[in-house]
mmCIF file of C-alpha atoms in Angstrom:
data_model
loop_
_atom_site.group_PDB
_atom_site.id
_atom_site.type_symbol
_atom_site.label_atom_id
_atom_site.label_comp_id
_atom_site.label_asym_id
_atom_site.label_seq_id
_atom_site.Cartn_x
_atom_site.Cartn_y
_atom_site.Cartn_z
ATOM 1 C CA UNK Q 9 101.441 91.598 87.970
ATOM 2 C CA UNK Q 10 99.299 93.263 90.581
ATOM 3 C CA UNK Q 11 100.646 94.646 93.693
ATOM 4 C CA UNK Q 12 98.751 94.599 97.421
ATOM 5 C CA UNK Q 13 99.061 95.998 100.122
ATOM 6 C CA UNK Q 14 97.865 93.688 103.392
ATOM 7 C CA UNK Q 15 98.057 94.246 107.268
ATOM 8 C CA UNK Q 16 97.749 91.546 109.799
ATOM 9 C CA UNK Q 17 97.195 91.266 113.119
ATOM 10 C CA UNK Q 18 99.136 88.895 115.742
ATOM 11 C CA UNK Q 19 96.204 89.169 118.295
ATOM 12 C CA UNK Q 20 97.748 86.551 121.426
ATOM 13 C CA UNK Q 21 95.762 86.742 124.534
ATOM 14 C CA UNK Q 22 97.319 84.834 127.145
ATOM 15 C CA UNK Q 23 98.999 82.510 125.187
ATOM 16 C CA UNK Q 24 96.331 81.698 122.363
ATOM 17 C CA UNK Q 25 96.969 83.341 118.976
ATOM 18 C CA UNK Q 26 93.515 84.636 116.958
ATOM 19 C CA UNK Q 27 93.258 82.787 113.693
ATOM 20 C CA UNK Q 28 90.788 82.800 110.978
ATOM 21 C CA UNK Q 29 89.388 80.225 108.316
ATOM 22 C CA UNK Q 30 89.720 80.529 104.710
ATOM 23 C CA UNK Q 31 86.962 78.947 102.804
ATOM 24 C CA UNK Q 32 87.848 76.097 100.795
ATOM 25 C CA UNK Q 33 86.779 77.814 97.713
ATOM 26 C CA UNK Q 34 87.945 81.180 97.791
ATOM 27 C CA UNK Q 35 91.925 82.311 97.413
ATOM 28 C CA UNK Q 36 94.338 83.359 98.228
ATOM 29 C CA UNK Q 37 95.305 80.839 100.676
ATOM 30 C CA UNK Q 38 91.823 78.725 100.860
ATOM 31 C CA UNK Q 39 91.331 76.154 103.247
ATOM 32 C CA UNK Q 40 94.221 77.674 105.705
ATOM 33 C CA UNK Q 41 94.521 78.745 108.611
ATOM 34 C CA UNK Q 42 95.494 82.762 108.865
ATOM 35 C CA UNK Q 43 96.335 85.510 110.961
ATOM 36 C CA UNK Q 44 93.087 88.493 110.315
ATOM 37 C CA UNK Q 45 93.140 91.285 108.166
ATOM 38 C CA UNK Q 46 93.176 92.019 104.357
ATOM 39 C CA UNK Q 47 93.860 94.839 102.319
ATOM 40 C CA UNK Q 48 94.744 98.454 102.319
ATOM 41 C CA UNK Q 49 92.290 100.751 100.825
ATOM 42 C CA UNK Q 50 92.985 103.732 98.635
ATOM 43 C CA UNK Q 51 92.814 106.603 100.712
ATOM 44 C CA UNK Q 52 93.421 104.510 103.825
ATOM 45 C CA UNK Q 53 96.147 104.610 106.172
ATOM 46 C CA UNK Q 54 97.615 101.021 107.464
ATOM 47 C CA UNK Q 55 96.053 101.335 110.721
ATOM 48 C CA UNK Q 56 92.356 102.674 109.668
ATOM 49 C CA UNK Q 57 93.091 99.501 107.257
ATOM 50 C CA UNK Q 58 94.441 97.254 110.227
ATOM 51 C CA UNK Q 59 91.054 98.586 112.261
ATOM 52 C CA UNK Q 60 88.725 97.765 109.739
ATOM 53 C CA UNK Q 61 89.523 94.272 108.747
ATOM 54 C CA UNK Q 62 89.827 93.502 112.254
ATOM 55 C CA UNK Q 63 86.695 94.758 113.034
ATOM 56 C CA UNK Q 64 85.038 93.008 109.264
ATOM 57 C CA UNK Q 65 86.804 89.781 110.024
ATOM 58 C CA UNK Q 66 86.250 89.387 113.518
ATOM 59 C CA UNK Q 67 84.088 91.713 115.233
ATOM 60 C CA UNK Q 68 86.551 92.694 117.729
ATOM 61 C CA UNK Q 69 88.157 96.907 118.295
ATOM 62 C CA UNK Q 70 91.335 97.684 117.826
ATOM 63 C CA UNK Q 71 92.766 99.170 120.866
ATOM 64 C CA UNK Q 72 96.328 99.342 120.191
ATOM 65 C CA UNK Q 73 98.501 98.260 117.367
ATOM 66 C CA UNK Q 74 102.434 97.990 116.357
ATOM 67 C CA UNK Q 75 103.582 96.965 113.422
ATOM 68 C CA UNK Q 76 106.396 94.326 114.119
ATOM 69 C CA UNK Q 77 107.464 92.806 110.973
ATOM 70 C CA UNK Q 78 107.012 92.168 107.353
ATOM 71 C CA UNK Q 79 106.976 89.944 104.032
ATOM 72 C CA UNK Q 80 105.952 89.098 100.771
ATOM 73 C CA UNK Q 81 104.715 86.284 98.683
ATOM 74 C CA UNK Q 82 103.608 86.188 95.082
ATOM 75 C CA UNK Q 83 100.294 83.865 94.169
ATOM 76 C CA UNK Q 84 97.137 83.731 92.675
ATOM 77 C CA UNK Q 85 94.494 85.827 93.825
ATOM 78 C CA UNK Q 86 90.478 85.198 94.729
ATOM 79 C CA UNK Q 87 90.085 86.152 90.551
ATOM 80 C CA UNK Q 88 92.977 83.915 89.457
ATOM 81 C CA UNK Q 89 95.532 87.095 88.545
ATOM 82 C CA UNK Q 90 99.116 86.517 89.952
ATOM 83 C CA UNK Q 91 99.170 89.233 92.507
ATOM 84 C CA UNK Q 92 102.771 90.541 94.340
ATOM 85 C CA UNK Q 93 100.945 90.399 98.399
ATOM 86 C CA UNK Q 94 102.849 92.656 100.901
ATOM 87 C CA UNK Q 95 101.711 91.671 104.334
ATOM 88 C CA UNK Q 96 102.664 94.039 107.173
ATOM 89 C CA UNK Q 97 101.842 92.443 110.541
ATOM 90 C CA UNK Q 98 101.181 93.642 114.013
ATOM 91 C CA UNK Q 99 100.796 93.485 117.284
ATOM 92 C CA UNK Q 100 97.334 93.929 118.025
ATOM 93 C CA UNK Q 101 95.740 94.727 121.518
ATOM 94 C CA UNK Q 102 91.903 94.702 121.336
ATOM 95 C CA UNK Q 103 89.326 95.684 123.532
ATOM 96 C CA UNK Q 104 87.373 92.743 124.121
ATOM 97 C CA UNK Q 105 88.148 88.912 123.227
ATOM 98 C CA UNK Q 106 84.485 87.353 122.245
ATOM 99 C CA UNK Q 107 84.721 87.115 118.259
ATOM 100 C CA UNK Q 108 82.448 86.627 115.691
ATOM 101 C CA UNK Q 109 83.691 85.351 112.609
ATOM 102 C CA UNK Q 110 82.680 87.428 109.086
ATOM 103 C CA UNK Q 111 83.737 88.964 105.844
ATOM 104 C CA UNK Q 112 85.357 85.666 103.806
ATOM 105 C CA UNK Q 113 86.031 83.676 106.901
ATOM 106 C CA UNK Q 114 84.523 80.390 107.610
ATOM 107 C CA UNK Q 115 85.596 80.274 111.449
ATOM 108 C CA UNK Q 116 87.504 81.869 113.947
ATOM 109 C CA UNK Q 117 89.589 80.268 116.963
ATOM 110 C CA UNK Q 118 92.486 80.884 119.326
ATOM 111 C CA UNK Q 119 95.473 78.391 119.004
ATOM 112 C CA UNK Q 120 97.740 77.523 121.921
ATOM 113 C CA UNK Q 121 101.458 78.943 120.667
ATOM 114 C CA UNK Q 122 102.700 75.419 120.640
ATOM 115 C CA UNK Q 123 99.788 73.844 118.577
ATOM 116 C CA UNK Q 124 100.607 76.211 115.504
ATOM 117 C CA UNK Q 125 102.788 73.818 113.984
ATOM 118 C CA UNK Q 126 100.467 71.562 113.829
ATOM 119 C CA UNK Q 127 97.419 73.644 111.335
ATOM 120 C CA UNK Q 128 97.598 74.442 107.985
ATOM 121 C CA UNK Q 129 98.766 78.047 108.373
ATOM 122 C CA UNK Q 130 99.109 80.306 104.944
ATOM 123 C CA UNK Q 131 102.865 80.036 103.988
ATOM 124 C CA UNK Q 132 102.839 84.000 104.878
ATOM 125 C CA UNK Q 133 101.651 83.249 108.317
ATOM 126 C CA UNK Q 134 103.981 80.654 108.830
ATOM 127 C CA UNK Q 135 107.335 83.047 107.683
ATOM 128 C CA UNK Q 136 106.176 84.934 110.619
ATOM 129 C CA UNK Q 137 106.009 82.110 113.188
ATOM 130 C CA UNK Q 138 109.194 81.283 112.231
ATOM 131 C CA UNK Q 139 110.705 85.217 112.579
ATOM 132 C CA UNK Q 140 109.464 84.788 116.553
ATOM 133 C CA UNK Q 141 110.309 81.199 117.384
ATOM 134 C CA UNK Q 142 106.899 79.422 117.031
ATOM 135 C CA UNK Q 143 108.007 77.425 114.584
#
């Protein structure tokens, strides 16, 4: 089975939470909701890895980042191989707030905190909503 490495960011600007769009068609996770980011690089530290999916996914700079928690979940990957995903999220600060969605994302929105229960959120996504009391 195939281990990875993936960092997340919690970006909440006044009360709205940054999520982004899987496409239906690709995995892991398609057609759900999810917090940005992706994969650690070889080579990479977790924040040059943190920066640059932010920046891939969503346009946006990283400004500031903690990480604040962490978990796993084993599923298929976008090539069908059962992959071992550990997902270390943080707290991200960025410099600006207007997005634009890219990389494998089919949209980007903010979410009031109390309308997350309500989307299809990836099941690693929602293990952290329930860690700080969103869900």
């Amino acid at each position: 089975m195939k281990t990875r490495v993936v960092v997340v960011s919690y970006i909440n600007n006044k009360g709205k939470v940054l999520f982004g769009k899987k496409s239906p068609n690709r995995g892991p996770y398609p057609n759900t909701w999810h917090l940005p980011g992706g994969g650690v690089e070889e080579d990479e530290t977790l924040i040059d890895a943190l920066k640059r999916e932010v920046k891939e996914e969503t346009g946006l700079i990283v400004k500031d980042a903690k990480q604040i928690f962490f978990n796993d979940d084993k599923t298929l990957n976008k090539h069908g191989e059962m992959t071992h995903y550990i997902f270390l999220v943080f707290n991200v600060s960025v410099e600006d707030v207007n997005f634009k969605p890219g990389d494998d994302l089919v949209g980007l929105k903010w979410f009031e905190e109390k309308k997350i229960k309500d989307i299809p959120v990836t099941k690693p996504s929602k293990d952290f909503f329930k860690y700080i009391g969103l869900l």
